[in-house]
Tab-separated table of N, CA and C in Angstrom:
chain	number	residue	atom	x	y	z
A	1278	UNK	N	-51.696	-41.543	7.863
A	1278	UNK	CA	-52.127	-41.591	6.475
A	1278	UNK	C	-51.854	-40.252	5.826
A	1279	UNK	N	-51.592	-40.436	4.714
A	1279	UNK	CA	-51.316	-39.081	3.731
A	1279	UNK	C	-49.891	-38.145	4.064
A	1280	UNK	N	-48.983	-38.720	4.994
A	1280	UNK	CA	-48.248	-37.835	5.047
A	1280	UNK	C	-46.765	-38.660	4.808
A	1281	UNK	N	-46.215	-38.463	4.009
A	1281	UNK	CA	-45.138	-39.128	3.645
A	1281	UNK	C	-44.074	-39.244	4.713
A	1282	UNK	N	-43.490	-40.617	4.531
A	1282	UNK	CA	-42.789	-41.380	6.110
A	1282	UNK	C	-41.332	-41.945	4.902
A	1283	UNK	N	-40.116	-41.493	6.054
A	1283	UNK	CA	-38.790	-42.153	5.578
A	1283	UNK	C	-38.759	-43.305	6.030
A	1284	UNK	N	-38.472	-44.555	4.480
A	1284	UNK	CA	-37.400	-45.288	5.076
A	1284	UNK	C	-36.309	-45.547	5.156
A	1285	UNK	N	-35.673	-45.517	6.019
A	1285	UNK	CA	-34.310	-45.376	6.781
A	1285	UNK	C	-33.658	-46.453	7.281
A	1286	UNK	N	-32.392	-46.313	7.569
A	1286	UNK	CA	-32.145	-46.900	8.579
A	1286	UNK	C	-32.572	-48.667	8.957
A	1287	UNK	N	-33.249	-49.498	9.609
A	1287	UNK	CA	-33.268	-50.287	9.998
A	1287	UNK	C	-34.818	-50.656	9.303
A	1288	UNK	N	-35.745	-49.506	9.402
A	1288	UNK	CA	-36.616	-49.461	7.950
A	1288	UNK	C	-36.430	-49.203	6.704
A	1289	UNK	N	-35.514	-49.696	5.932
A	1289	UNK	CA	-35.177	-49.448	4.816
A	1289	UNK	C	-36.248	-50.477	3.864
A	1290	UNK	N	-36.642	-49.798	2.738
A	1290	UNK	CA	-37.447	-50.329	1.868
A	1290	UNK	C	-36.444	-51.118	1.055
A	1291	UNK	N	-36.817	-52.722	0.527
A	1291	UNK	CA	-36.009	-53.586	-0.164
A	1291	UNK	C	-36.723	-53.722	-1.446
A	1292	UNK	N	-35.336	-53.226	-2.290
A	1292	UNK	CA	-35.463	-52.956	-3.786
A	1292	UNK	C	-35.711	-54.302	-4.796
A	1293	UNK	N	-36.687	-55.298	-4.697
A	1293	UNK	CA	-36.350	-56.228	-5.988
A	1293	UNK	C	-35.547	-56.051	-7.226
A	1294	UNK	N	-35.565	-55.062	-7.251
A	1294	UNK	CA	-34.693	-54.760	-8.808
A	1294	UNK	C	-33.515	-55.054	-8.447
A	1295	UNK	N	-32.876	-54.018	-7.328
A	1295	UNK	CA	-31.059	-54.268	-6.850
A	1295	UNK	C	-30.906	-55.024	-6.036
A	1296	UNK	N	-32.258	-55.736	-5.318
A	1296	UNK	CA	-31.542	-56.793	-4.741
A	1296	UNK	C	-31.226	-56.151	-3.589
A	1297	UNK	N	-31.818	-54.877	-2.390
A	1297	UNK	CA	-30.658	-54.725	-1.756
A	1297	UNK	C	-31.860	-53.309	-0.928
A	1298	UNK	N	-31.174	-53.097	0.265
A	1298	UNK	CA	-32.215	-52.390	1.048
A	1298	UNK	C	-31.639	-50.656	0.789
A	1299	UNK	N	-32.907	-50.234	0.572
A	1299	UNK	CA	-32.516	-48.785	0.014
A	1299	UNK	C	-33.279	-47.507	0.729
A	1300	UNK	N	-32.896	-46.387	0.953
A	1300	UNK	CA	-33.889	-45.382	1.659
A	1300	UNK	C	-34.417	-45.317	0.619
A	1301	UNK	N	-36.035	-44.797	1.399
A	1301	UNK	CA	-37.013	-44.214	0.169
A	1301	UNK	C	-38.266	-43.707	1.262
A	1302	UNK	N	-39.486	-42.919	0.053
A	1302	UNK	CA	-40.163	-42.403	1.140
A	1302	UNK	C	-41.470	-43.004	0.721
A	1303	UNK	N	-42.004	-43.560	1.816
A	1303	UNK	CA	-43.390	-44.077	1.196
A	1303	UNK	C	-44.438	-43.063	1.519
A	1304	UNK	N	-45.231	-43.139	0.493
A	1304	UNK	CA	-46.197	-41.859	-0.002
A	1304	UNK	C	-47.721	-42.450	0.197
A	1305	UNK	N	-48.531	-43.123	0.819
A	1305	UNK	CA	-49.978	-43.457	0.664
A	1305	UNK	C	-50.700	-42.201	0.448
A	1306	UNK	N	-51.378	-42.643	-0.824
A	1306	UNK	CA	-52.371	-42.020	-1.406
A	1306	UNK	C	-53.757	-42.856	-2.498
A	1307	UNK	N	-54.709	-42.759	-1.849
A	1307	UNK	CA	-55.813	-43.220	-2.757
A	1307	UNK	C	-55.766	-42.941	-4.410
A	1308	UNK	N	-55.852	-44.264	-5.305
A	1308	UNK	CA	-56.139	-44.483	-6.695
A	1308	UNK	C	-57.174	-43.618	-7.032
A	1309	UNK	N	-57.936	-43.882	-6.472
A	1309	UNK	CA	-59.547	-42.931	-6.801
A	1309	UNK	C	-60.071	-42.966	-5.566
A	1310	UNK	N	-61.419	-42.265	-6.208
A	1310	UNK	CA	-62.630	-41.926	-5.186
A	1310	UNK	C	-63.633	-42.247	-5.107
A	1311	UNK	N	-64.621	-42.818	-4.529
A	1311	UNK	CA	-65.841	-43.572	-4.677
A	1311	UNK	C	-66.657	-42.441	-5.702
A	1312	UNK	N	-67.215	-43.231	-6.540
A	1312	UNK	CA	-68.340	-42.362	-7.710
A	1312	UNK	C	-68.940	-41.811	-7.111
A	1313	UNK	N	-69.735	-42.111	-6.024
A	1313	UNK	CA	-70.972	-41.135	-5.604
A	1313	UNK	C	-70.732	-40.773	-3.796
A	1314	UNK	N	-71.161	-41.906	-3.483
A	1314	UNK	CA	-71.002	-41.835	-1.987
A	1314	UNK	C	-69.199	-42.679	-1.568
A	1315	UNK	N	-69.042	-41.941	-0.344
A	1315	UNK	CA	-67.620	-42.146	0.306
A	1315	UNK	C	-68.292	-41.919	2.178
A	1316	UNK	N	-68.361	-43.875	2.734
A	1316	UNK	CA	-68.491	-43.643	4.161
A	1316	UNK	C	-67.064	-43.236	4.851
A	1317	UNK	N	-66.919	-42.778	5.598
A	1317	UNK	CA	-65.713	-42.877	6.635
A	1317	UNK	C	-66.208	-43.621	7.731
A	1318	UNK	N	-65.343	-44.388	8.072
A	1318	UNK	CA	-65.846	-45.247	9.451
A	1318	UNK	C	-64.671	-44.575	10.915
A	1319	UNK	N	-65.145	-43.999	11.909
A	1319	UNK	CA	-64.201	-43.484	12.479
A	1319	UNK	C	-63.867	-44.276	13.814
A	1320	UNK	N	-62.802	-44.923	14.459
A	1320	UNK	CA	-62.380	-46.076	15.024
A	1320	UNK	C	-62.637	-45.407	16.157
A	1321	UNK	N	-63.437	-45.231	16.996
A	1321	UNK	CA	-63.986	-44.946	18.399
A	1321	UNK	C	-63.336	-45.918	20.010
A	1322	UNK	N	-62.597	-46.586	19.063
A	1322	UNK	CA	-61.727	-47.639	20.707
A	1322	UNK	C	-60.704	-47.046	20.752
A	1323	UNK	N	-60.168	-47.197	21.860
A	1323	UNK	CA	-58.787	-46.885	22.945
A	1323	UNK	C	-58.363	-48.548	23.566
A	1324	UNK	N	-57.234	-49.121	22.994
A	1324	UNK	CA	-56.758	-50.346	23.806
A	1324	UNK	C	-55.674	-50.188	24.912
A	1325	UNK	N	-55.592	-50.560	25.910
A	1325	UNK	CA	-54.465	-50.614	27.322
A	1325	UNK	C	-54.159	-51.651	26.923
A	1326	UNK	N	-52.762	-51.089	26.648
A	1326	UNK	CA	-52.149	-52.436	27.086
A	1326	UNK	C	-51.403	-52.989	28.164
A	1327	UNK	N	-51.549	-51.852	29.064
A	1327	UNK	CA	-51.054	-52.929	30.397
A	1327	UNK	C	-52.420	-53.519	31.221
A	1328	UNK	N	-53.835	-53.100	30.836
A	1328	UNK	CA	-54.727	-54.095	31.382
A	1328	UNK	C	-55.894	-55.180	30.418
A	1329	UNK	N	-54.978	-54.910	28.757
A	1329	UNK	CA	-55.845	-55.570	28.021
A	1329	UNK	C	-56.933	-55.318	27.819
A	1330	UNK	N	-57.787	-53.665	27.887
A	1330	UNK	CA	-59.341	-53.607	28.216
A	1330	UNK	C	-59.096	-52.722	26.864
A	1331	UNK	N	-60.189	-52.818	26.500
A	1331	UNK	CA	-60.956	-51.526	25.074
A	1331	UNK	C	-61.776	-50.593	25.670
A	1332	UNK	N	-61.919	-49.629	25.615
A	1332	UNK	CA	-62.612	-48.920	25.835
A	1332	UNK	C	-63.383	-47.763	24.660
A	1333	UNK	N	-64.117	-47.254	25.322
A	1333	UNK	CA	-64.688	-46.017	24.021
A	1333	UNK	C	-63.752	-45.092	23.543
A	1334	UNK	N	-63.715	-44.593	22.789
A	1334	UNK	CA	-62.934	-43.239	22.861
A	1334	UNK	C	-64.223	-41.759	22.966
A	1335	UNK	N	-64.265	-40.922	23.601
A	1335	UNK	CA	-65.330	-40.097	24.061
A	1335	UNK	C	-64.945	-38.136	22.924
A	1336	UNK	N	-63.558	-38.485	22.641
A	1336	UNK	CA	-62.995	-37.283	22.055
A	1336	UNK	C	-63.819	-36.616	21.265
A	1337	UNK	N	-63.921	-35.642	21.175
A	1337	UNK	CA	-65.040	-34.928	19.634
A	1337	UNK	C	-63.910	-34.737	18.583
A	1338	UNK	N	-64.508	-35.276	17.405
A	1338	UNK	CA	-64.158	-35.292	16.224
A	1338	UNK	C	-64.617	-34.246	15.156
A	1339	UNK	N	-63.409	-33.820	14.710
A	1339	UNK	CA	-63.882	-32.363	13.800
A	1339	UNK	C	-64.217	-32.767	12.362
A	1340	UNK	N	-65.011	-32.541	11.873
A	1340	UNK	CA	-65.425	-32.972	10.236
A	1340	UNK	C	-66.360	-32.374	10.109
A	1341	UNK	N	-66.216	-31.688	8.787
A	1341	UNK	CA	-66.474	-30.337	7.686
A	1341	UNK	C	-68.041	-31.079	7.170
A	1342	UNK	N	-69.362	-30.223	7.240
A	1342	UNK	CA	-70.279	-30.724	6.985
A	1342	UNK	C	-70.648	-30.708	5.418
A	1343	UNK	N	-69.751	-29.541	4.464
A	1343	UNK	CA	-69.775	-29.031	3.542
A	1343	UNK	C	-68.414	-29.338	2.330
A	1344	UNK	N	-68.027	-29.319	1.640
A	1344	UNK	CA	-66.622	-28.923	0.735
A	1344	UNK	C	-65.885	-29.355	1.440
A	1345	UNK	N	-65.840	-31.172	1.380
A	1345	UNK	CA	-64.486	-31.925	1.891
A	1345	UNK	C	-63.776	-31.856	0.778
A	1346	UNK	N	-62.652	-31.318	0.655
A	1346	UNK	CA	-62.054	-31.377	-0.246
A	1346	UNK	C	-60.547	-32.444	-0.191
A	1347	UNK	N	-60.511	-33.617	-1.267
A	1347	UNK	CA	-60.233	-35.257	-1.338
A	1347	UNK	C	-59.069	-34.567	-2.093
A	1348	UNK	N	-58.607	-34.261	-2.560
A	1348	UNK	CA	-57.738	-33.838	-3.296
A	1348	UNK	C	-56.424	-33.600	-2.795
A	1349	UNK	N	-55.895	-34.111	-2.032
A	1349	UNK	CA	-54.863	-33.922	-1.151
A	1349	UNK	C	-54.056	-35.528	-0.680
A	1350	UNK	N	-55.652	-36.303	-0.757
A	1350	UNK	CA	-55.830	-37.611	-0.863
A	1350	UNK	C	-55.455	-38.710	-1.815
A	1351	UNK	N	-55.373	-38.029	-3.179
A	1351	UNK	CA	-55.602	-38.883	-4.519
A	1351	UNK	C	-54.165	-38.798	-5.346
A	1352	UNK	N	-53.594	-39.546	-5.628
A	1352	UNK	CA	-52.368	-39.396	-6.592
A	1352	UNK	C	-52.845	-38.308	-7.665
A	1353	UNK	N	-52.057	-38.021	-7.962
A	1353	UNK	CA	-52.047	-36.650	-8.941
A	1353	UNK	C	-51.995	-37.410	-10.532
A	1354	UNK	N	-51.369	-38.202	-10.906
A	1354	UNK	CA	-51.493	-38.719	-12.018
A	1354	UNK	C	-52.950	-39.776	-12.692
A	1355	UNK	N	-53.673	-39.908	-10.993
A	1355	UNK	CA	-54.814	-40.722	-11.193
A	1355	UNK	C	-56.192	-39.801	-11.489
A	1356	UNK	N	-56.181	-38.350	-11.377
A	1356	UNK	CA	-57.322	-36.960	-11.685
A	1356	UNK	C	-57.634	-36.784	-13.098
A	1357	UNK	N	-58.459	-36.512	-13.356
A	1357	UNK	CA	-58.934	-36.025	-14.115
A	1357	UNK	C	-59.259	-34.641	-14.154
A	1358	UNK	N	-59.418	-34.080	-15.296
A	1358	UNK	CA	-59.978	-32.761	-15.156
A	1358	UNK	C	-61.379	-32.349	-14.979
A	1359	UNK	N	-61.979	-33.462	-15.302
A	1359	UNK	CA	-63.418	-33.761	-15.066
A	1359	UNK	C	-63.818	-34.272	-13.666
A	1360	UNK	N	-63.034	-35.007	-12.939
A	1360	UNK	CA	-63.339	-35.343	-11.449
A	1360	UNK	C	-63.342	-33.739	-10.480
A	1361	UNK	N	-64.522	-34.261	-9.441
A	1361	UNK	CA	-64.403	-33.314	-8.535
A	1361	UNK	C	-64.250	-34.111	-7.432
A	1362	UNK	N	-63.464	-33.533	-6.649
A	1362	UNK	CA	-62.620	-34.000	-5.291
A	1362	UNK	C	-63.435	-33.488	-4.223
A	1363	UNK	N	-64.316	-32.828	-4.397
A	1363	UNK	CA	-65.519	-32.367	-3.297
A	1363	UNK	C	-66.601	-33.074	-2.846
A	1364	UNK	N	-66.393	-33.196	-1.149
A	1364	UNK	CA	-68.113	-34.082	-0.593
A	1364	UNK	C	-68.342	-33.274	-0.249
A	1365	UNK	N	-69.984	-33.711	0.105
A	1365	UNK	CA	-70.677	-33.038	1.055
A	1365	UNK	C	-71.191	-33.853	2.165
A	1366	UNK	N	-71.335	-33.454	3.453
A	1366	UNK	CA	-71.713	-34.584	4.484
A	1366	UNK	C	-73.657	-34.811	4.358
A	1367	UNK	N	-73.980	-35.967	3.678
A	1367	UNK	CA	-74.905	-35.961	3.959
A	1367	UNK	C	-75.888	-37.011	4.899
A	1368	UNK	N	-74.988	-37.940	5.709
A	1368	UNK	CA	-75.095	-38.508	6.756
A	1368	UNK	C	-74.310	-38.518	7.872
A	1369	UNK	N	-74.433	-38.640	9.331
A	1369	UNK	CA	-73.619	-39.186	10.259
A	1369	UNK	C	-74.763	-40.415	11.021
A	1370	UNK	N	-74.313	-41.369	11.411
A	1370	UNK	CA	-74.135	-42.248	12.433
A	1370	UNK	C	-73.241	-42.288	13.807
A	1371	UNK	N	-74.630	-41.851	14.595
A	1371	UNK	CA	-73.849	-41.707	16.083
A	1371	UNK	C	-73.952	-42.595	16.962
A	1372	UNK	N	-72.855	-42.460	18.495
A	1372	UNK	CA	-73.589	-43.753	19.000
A	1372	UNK	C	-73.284	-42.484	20.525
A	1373	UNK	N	-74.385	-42.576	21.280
A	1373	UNK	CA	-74.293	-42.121	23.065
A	1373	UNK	C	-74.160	-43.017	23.810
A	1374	UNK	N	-73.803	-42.848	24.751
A	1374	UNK	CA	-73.633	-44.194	25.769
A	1374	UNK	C	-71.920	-43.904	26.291
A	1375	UNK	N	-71.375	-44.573	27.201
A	1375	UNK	CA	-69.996	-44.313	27.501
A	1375	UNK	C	-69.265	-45.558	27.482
A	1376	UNK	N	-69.879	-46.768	27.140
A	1376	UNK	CA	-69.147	-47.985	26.992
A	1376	UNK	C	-69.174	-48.502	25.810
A	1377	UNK	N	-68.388	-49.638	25.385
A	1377	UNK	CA	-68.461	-50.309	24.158
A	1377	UNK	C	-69.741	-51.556	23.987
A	1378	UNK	N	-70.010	-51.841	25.190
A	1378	UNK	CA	-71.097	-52.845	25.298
A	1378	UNK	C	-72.521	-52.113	26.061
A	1379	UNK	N	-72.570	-50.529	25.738
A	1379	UNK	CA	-73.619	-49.897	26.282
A	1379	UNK	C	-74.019	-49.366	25.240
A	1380	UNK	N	-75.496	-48.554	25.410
A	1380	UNK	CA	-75.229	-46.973	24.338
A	1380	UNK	C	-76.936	-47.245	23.564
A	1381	UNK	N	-76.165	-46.491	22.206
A	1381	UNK	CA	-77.778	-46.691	21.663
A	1381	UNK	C	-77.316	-45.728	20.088
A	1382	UNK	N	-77.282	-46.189	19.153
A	1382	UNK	CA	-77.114	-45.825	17.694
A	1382	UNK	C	-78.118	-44.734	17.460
A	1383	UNK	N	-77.898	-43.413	17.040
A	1383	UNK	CA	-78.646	-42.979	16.097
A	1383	UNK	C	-78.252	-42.308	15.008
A	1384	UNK	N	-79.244	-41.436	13.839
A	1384	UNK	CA	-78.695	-40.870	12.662
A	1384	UNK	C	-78.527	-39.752	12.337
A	1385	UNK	N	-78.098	-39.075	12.095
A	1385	UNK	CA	-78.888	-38.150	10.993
A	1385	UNK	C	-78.509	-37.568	9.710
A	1386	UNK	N	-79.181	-36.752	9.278
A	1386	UNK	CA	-79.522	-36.954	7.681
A	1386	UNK	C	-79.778	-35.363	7.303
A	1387	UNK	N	-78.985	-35.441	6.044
A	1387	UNK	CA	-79.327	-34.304	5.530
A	1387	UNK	C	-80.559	-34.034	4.238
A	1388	UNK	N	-81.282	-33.182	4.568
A	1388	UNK	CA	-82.560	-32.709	3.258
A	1388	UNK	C	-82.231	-32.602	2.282
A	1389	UNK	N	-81.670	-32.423	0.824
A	1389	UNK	CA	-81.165	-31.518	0.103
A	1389	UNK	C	-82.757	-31.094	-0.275
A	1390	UNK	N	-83.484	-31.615	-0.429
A	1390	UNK	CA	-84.632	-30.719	-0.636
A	1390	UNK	C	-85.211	-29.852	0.301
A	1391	UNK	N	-85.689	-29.929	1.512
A	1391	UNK	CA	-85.944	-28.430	2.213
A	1391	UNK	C	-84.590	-27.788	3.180
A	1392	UNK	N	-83.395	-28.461	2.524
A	1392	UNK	CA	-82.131	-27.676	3.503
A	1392	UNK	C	-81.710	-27.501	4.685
A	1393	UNK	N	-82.444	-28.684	5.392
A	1393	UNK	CA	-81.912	-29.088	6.778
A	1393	UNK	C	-81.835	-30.126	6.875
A	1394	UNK	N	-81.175	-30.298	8.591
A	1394	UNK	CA	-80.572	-31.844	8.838
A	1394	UNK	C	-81.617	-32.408	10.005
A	1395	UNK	N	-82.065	-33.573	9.586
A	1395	UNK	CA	-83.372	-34.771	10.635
A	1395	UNK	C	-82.275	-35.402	12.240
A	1396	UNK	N	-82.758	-35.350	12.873
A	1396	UNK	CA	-82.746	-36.588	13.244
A	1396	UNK	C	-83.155	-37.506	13.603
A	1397	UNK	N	-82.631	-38.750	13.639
A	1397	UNK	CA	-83.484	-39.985	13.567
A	1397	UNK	C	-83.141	-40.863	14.382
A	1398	UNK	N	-83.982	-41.193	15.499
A	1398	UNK	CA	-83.506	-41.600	16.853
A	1398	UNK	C	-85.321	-42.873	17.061
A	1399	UNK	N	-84.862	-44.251	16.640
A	1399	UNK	CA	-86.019	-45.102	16.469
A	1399	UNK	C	-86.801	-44.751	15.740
A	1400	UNK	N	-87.797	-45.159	15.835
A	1400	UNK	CA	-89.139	-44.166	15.310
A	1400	UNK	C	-89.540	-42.983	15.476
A	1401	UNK	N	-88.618	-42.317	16.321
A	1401	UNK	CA	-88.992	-40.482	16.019
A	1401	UNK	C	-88.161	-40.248	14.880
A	1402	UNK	N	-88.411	-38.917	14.400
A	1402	UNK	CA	-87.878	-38.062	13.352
A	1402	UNK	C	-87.630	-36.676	13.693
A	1403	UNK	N	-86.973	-35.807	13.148
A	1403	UNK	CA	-87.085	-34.155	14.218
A	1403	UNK	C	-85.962	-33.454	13.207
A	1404	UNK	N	-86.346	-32.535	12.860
A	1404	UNK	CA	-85.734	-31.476	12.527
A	1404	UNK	C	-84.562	-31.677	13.534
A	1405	UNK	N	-83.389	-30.961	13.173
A	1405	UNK	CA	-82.356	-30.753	14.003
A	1405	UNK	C	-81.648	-29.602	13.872
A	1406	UNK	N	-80.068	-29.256	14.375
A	1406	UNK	CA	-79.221	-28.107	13.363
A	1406	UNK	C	-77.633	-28.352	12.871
A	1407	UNK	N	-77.208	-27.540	12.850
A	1407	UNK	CA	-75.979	-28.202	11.857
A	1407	UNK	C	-74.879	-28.217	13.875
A	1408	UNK	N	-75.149	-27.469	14.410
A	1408	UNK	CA	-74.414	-28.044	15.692
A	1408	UNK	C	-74.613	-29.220	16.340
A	1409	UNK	N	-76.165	-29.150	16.298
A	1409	UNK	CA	-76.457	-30.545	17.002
A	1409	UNK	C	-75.386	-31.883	16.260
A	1410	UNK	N	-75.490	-31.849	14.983
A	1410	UNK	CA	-74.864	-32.531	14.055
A	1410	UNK	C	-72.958	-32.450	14.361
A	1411	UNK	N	-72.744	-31.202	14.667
A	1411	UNK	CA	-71.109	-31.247	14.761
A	1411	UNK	C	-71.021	-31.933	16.112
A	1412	UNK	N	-71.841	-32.032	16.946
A	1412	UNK	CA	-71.350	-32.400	18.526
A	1412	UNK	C	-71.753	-33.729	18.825
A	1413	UNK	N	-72.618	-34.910	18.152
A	1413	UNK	CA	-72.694	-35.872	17.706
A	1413	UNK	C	-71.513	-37.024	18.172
A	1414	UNK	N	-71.297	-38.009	18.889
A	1414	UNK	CA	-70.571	-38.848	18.560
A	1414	UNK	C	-70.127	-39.724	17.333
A	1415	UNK	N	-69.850	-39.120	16.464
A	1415	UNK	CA	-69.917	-39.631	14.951
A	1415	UNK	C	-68.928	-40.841	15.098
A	1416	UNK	N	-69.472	-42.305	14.277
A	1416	UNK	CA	-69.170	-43.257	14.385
A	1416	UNK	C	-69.009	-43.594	13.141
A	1417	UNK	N	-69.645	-43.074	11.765
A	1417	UNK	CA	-69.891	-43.073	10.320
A	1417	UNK	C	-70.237	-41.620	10.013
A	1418	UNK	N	-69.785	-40.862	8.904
A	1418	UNK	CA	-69.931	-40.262	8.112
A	1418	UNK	C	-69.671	-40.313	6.290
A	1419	UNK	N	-71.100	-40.233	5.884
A	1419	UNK	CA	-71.403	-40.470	4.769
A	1419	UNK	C	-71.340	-39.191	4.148
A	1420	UNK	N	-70.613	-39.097	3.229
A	1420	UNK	CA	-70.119	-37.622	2.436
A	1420	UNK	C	-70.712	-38.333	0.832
A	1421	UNK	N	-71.207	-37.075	0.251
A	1421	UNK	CA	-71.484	-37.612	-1.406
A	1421	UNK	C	-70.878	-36.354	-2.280
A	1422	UNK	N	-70.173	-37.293	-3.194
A	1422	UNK	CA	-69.287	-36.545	-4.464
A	1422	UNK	C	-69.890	-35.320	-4.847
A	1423	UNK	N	-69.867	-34.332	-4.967
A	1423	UNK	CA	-70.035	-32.873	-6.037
A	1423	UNK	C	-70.127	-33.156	-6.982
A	1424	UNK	N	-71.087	-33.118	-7.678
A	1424	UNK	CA	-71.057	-33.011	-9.511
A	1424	UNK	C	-70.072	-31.771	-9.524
A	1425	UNK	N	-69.256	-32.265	-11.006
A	1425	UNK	CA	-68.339	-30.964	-11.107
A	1425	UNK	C	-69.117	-29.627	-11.403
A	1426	UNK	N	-70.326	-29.921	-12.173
A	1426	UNK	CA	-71.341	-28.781	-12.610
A	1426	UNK	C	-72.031	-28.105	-11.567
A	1427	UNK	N	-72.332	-29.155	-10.388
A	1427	UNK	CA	-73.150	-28.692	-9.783
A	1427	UNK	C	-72.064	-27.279	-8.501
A	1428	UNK	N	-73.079	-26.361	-7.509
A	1428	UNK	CA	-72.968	-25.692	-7.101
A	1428	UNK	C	-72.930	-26.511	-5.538
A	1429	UNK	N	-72.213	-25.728	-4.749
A	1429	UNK	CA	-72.103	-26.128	-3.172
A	1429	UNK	C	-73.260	-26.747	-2.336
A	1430	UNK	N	-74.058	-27.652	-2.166
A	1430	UNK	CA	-75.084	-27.558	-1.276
A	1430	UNK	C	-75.296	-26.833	-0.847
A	1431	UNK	N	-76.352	-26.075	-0.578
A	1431	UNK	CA	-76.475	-24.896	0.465
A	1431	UNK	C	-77.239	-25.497	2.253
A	1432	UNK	N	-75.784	-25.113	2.840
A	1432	UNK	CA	-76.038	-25.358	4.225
A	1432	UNK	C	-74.883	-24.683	4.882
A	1433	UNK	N	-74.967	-24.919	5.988
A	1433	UNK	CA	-74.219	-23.836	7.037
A	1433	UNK	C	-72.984	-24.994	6.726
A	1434	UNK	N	-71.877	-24.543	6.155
A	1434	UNK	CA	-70.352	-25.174	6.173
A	1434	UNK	C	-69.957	-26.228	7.203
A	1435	UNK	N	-69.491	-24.786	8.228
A	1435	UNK	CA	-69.268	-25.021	9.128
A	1435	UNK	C	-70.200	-25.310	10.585
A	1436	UNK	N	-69.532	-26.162	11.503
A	1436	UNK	CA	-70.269	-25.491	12.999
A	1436	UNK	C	-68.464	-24.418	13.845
A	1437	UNK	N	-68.875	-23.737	13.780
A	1437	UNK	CA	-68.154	-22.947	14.600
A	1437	UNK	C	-67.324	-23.084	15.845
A	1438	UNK	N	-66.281	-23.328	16.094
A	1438	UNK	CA	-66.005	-23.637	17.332
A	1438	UNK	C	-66.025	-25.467	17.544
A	1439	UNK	N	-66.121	-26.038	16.695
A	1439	UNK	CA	-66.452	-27.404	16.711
A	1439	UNK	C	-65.820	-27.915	15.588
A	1440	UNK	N	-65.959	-27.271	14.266
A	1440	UNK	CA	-66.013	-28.187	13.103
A	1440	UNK	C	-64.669	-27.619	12.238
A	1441	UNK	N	-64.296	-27.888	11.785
A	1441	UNK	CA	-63.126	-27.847	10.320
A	1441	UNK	C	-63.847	-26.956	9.717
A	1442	UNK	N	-63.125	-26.082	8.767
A	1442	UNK	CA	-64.016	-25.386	7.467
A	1442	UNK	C	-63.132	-26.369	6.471
């Protein structure tokens, strides 16, 4: 996604207009951006195909808790000067366990009012920190739009050694 691919050769893109197969480069890029909230759902299987089995995928995944910046994402003719291309992470959905038919879901959540991140594991609740949060099996991350007015959330960006800035 997002990175422009030739077609060529035996992939050649077919022109309705001429009638006739032509190189060209296809470009995917998002129309817009969700108004407020934007989930990512992150595909956690691995398929074999020489034994037909799915499995988990166990890899750690790097994602910026602070100033995702979408803008890299969005056609350029579809912006505004008024849109801001900035999330902030203010959920993940994790899952522990090492199988696809094992495990156990939990959340967590960011404060914007006292400036930390919960977590939420059944009916407990608990303070947490922004590492606990980067090292997470993230399965969903819920990022919410920047007002263009508004100022950065204040929270630790990054996790260090773990996370994207």
């Amino acid at each position: 996604f997002n990175t422009p691919q030739m077609m060529e050769g035996t992939n050649q893109f077919f022109c309705s207009h001429c009638k006739s197969h032509v190189n060209a480069i296809k470009d995917e890029r998002l129309v817009r951006l969700p108004a407020k909230y934007m989930v990512i759902h992150l595909v956690r299987t691995k398929f074999n195909m020489k034994t037909f089995q799915t499995r988990k995928d166990q890899s750690n995944v790097a994602f910026p808790l602070a100033s995702l910046d979408m803008s890299r994402f969005v056609k350029k003719r579809s912006r505004t000067v008024t849109d801001s291309m900035m999330f902030d992470l203010v959920s993940v959905v994790a899952h522990s366990g090492r199988g696809l038919t094992e495990g156990h879901f939990t959340c967590y959540a960011y404060d914007p009012h006292k400036h930390f991140w919960v977590h939420y594991n059944d009916r407990a609740a608990s303070a947490t920190d922004a590492e606990s949060v980067g090292r997470a099996q993230a399965y969903l991350l819920v990022y919410e739009r920047r007002s263009v007015a508004a100022h950065p959330i204040a929270r630790q960006h990054s996790v260090t050694g773990i996370l994207e800035e």
